[in-house]
Tab-separated table of C-alpha atoms in Angstrom:
chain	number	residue	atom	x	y	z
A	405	UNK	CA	0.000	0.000	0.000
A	406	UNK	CA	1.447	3.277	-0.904
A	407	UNK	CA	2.317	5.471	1.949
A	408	UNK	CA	0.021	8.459	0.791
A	409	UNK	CA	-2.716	6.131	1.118
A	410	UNK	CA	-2.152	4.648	4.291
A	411	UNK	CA	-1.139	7.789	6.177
A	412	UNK	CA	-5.326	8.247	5.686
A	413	UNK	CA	-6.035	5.347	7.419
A	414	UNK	CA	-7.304	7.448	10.964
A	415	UNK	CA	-9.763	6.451	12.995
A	416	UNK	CA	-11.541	7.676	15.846
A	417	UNK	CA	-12.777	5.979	18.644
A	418	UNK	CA	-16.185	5.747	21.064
A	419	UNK	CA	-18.522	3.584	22.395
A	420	UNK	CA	-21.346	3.059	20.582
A	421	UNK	CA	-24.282	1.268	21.856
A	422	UNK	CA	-24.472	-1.061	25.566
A	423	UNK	CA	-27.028	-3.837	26.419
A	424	UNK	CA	-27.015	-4.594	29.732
A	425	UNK	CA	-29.411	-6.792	32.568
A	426	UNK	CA	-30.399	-5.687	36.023
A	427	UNK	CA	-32.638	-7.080	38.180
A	428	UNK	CA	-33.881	-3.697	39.491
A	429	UNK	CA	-37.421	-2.993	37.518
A	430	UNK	CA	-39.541	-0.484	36.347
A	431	UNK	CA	-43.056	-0.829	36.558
A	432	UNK	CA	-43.043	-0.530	32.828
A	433	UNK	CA	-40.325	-1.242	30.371
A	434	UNK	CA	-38.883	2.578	28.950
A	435	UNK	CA	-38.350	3.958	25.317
A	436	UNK	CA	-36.510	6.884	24.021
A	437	UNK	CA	-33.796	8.036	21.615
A	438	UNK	CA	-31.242	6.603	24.062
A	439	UNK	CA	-32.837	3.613	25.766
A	440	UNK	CA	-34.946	0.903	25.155
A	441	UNK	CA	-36.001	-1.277	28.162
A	442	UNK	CA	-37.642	-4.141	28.323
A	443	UNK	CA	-39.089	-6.122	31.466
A	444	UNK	CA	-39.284	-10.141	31.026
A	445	UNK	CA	-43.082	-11.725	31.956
A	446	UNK	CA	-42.261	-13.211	35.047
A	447	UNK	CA	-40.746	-9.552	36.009
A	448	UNK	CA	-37.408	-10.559	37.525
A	449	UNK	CA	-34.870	-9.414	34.654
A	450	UNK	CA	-34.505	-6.232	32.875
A	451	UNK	CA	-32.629	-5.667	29.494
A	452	UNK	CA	-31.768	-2.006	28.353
A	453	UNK	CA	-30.110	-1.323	25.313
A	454	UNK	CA	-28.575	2.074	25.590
A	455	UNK	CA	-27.054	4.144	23.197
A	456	UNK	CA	-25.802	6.879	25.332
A	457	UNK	CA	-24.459	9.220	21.496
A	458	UNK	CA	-28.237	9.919	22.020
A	459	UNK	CA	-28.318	11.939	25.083
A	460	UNK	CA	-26.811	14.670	24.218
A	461	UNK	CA	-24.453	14.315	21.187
A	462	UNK	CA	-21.924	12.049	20.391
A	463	UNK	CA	-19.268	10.950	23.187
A	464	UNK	CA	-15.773	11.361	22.357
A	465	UNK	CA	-13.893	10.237	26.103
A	466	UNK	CA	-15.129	7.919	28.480
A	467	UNK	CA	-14.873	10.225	31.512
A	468	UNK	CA	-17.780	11.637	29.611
A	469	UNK	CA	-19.288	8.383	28.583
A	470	UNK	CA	-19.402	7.432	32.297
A	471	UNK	CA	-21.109	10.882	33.514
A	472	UNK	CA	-23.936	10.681	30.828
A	473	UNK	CA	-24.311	6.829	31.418
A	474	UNK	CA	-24.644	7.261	35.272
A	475	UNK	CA	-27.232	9.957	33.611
A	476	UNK	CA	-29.277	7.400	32.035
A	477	UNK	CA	-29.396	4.995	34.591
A	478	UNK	CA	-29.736	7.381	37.095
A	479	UNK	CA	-33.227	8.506	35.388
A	480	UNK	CA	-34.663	4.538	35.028
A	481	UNK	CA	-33.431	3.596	38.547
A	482	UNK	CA	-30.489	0.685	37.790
A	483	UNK	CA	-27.893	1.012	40.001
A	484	UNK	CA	-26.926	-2.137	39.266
A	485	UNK	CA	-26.265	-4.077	36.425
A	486	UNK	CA	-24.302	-6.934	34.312
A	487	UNK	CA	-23.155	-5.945	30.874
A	488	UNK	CA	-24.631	-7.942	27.929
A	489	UNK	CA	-22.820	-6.696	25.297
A	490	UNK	CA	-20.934	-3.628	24.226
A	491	UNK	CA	-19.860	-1.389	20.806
A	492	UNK	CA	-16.759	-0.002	20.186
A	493	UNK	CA	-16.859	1.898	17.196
A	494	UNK	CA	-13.831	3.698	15.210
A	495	UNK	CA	-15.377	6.180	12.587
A	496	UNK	CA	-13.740	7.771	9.715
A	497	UNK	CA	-15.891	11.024	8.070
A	498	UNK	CA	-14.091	10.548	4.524
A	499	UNK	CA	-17.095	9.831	1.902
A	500	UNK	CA	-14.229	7.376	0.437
A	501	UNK	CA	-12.515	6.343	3.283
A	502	UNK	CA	-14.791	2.615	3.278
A	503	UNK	CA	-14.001	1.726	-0.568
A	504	UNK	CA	-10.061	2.979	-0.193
A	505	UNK	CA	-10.077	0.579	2.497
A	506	UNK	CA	-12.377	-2.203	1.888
A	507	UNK	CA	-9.588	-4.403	0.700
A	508	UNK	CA	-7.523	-3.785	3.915
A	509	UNK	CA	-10.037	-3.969	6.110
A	510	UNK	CA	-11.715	-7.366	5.137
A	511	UNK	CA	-8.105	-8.739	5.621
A	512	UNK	CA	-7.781	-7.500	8.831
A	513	UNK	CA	-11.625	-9.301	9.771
A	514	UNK	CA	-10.272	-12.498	8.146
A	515	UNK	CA	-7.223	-12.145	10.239
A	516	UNK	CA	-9.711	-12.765	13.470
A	517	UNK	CA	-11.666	-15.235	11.066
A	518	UNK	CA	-9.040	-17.817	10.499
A	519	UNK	CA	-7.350	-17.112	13.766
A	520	UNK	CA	-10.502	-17.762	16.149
A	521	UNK	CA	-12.096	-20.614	13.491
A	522	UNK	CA	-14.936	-18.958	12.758
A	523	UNK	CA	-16.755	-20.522	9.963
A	524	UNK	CA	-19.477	-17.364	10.528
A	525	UNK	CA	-17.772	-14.480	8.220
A	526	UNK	CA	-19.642	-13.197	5.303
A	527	UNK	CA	-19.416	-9.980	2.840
A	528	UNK	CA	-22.941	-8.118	1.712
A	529	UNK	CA	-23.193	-6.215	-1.551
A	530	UNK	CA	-25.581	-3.604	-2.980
A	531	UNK	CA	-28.181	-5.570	-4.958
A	532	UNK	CA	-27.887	-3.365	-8.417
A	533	UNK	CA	-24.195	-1.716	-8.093
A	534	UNK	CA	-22.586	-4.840	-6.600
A	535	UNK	CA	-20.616	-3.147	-4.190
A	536	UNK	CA	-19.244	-4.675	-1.327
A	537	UNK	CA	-21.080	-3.006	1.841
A	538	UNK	CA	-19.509	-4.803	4.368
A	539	UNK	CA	-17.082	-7.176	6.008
A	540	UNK	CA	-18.225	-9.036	9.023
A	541	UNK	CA	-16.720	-11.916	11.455
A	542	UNK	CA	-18.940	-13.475	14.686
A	543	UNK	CA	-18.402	-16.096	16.920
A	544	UNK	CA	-19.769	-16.879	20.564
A	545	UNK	CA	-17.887	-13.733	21.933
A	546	UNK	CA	-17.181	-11.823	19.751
A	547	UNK	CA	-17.837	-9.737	16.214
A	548	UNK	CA	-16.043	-7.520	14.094
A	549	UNK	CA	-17.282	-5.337	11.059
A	550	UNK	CA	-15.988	-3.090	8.786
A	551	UNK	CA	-18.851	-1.307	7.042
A	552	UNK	CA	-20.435	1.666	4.477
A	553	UNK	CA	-21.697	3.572	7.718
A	554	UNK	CA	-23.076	6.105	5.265
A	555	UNK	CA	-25.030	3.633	3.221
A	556	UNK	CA	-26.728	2.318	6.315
A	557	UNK	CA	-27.154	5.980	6.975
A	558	UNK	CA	-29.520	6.147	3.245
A	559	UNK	CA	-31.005	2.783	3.906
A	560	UNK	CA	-32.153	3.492	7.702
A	561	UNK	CA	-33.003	7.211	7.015
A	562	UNK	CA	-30.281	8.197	9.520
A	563	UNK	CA	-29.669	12.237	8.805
A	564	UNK	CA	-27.692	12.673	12.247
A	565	UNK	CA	-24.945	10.593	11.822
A	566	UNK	CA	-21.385	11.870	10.576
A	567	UNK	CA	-20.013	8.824	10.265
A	568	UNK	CA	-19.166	7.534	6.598
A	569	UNK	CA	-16.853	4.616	6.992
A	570	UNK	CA	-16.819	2.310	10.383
A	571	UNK	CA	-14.938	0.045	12.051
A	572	UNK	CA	-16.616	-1.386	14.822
A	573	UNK	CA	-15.509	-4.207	17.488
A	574	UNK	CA	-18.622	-5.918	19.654
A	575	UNK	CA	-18.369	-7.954	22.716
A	576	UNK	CA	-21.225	-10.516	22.774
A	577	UNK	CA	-22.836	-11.911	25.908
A	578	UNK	CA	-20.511	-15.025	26.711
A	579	UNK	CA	-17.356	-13.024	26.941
A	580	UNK	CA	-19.116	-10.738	29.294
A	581	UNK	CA	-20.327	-13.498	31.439
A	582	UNK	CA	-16.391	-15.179	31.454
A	583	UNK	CA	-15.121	-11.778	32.245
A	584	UNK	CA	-17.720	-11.631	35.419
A	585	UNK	CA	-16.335	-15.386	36.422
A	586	UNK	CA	-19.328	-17.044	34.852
A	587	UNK	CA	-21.799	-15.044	37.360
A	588	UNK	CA	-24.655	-13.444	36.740
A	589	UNK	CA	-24.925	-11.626	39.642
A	590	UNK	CA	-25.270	-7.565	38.829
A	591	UNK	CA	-22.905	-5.299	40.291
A	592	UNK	CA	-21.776	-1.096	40.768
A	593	UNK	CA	-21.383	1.129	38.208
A	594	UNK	CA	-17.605	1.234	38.915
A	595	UNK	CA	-16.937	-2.076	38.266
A	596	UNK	CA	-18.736	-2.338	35.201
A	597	UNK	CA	-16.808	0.892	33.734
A	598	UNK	CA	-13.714	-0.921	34.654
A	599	UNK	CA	-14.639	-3.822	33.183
A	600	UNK	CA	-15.896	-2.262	29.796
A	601	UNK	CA	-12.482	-0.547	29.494
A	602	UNK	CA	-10.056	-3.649	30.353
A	603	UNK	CA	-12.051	-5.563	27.413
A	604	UNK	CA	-11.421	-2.865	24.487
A	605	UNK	CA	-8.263	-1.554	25.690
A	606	UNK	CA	-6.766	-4.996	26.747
A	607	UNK	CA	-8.950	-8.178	25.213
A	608	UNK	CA	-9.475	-6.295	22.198
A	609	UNK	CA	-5.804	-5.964	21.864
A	610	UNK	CA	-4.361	-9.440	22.499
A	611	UNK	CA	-7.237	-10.627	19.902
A	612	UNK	CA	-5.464	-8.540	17.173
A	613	UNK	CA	-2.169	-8.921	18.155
A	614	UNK	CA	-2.979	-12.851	17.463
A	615	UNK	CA	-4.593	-11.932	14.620
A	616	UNK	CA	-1.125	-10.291	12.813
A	617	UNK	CA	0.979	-12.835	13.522
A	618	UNK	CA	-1.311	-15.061	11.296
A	619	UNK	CA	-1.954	-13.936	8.138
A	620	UNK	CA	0.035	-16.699	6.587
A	621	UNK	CA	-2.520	-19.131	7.676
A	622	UNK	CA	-5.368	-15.976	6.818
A	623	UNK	CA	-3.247	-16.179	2.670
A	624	UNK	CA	-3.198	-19.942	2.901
A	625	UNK	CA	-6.770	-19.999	3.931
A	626	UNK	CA	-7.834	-18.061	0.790
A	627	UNK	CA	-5.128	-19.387	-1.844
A	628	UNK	CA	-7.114	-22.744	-0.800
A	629	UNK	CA	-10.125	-21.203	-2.114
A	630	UNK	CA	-9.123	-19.546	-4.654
A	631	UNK	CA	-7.650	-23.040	-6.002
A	632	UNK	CA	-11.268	-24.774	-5.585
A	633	UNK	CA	-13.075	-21.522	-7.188
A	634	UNK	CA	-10.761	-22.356	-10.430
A	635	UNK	CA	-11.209	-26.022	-10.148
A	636	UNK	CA	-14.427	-25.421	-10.066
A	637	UNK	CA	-15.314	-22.568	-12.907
A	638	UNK	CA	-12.329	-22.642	-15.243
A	639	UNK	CA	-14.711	-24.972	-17.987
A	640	UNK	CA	-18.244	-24.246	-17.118
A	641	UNK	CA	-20.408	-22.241	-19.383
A	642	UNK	CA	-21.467	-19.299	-18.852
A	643	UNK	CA	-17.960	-18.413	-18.927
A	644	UNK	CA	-16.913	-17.098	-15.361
A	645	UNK	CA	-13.228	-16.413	-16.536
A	646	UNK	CA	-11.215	-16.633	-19.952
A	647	UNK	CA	-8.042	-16.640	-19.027
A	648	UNK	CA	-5.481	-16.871	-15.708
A	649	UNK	CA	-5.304	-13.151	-16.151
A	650	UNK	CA	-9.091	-12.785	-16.090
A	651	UNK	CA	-9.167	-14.978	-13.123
A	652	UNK	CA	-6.429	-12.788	-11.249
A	653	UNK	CA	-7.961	-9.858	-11.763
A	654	UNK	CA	-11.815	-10.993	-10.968
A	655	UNK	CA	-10.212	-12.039	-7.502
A	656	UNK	CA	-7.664	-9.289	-6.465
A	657	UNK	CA	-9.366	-8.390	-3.319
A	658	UNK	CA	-8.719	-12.099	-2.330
A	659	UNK	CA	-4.937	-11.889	-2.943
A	660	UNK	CA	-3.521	-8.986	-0.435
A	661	UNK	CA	0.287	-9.973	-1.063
A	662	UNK	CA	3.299	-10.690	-3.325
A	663	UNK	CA	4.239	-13.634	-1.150
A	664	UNK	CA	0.474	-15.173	-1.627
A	665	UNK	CA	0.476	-14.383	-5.581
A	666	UNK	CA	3.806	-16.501	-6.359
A	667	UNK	CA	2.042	-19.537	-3.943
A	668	UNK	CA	-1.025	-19.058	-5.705
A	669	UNK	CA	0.743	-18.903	-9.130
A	670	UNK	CA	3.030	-21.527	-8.207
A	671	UNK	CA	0.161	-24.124	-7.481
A	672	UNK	CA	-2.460	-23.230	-10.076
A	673	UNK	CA	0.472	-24.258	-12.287
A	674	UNK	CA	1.171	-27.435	-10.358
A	675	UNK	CA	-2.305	-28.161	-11.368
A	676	UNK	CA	-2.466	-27.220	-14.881
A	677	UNK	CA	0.872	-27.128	-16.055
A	678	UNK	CA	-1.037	-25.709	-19.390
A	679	UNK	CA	-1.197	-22.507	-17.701
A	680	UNK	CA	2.793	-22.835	-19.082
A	681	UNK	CA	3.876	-20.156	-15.550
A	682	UNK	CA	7.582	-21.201	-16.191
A	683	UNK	CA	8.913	-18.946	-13.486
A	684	UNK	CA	5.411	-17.580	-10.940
A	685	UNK	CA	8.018	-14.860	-9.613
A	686	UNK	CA	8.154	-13.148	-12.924
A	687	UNK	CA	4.438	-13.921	-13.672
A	688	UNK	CA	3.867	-11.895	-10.438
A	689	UNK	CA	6.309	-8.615	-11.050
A	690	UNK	CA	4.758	-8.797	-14.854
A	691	UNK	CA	0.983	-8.485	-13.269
A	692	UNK	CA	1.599	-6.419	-10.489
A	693	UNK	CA	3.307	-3.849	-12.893
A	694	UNK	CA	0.533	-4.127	-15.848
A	695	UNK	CA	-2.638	-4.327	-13.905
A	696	UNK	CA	-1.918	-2.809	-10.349
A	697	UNK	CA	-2.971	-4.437	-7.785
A	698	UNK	CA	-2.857	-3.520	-4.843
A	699	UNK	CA	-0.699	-5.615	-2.077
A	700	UNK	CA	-0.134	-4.985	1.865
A	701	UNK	CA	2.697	-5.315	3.856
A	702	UNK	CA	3.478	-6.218	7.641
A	703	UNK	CA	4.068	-2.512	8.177
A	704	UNK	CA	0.710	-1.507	6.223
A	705	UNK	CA	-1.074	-4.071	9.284
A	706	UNK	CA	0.786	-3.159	12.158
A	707	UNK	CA	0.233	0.418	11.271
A	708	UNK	CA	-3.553	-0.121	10.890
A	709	UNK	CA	-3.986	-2.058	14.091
A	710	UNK	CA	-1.648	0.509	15.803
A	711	UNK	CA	-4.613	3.164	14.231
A	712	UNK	CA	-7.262	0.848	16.218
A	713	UNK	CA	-5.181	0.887	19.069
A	714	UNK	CA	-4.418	4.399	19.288
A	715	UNK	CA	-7.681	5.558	18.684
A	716	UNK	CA	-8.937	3.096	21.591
A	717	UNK	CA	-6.710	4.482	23.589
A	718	UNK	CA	-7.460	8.285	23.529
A	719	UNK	CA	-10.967	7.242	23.943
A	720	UNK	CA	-10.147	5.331	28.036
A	721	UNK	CA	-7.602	7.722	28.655
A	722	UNK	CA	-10.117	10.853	28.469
């Protein structure tokens, strides 16, 4: 990735929406801009999801996040709670900030795909332009997704929100119970804060620091594909692809470096030596140079999951 382009890649962070349990009631569930409550029948359990950006504006520290929060709570009478799950998003306000980055960020996603064995990761595209909208990874405690924040913004009527391009990390129900030793006892305010800010600032960040020193398994994981897709389509009819070339290029966003081209070269001609690739390192220099696609280096990763990190950071630290 060229350096003009990745010195763009900035992010900024806040928490975006909380669910969380108490057993302290209202006599009837509450709804508003920032909270939605609901009371189960047998009235023992309620579960708010809060989105505190609703208050009064959006929330740019967490010393702030904790005031208006206390706010909210404050007003519905929980004191205490157990968190459910939590929202971490890191925003970019670029119109073109998503599709520059689309290609990076879907290998940073598949980075926690193949390193957590997730087999739930999926892209979504727009129906009549084909563009991809998203790139999303889940599991039992986690998700991650990159998406068009300002296409969600047309499609959900959303006039309010800034946002273009996101970036957003979510910490699902299990890893919220393990966190709180498997209890589902509610507790303070306090500990809950603390506990929201030792996931993102420390979980978050030995699940991506796994995640980096992986992506040869994330390349092997998708040269493997790649291998069955032209297994698979190379004689069909319609015609998916006419030539190696036409192959290459349908699937760039699939290939994110020179290292993963030669393999890929390398082994589609172990298959079908008719392909003729006599030497795959000059087969990948020659298409690099006449089509241009686009590659990413260790640096271009560590300096986009330093961006995550940093912008974490000056979020808890405010």
């Amino acid at each position: 990735m060229k350096k003009e382009k990745r010195n763009k890649y900035k992010l900024k962070g806040s928490i975006h929406t909380l669910e969380i349990k108490s057993n302290e009631l209202l006599e009837t569930g509450m709804a508003s801009d920032y909270i939605t409550t609901r009371i189960n029948l047998s009235r023992t359990m309620a579960t708010s999801r809060i989105n505190p950006n609703k208050y009064n504006g959006d929330i740019f520290s967490f010393s702030q996040f904790k005031e208006v929060l206390k706010s909210i709570l404050d007003e519905t009478g929980i004191y205490k709670f157990r968190l459910t799950r939590a929202d971490f998003r890191l925003d970019n306000y670029d119109r073109n900030h998503f599709q520059e980055f689309q290609k990076l960020n879907k290998y940073l996603v598949s980075a926690l795909m193949v390193t957590y064995n997730s087999e739930n990761g999926y892209q979504c595209s727009h129906l009549i332009k084909d563009s991809k909208l998203n790139a999303v990874v889940k599991n039992e405690y986690f998700e991650c997704e990159a998406y068009d924040r300002e296409q969600k913004n047309k499609v959900t009527g959303n006039t309010a929100e800034p946002a273009k391009s996101r970036f957003e990390e979510r910490t699902k129900a299990r890893q919220w119970r393990r966190l709180n030793n498997n209890s589902l006892i509610c507790n303070e305010f306090s500990f809950n804060t603390e506990l929201l800010k030792t996931e993102f600032t420390k979980n978050w960040k030995i699940r991506w620091v796994k995640a980096i020193n992986n992506l040869k398994q994330v390349q092997k994981a998708y040269n493997e594909a790649l291998l069955q897709d032209y297994r698979e389509y190379k004689n069909v009819k319609p015609v998916r692809f006419r030539s190696l070339t036409d192959f290459l290029i349908q699937n760039q966003n699939r290939i994110f470096t020179k290292a993963q081209m030669i393999d890929l070269l390398k082994r589609l001609n172990e298959e079908n030596p008719e392909l003729g690739i006599a030497n795959p390192v000059n087969r990948e220099k020659y298409h690099k140079k006449k089509y241009g696609i686009e590659y990413f280096s260790q640096f271009d990763i560590n300096f986009a999951i330093k961006e995550i990190l940093r912008a974490t950071e000056d979020f808890f630290n405010c």
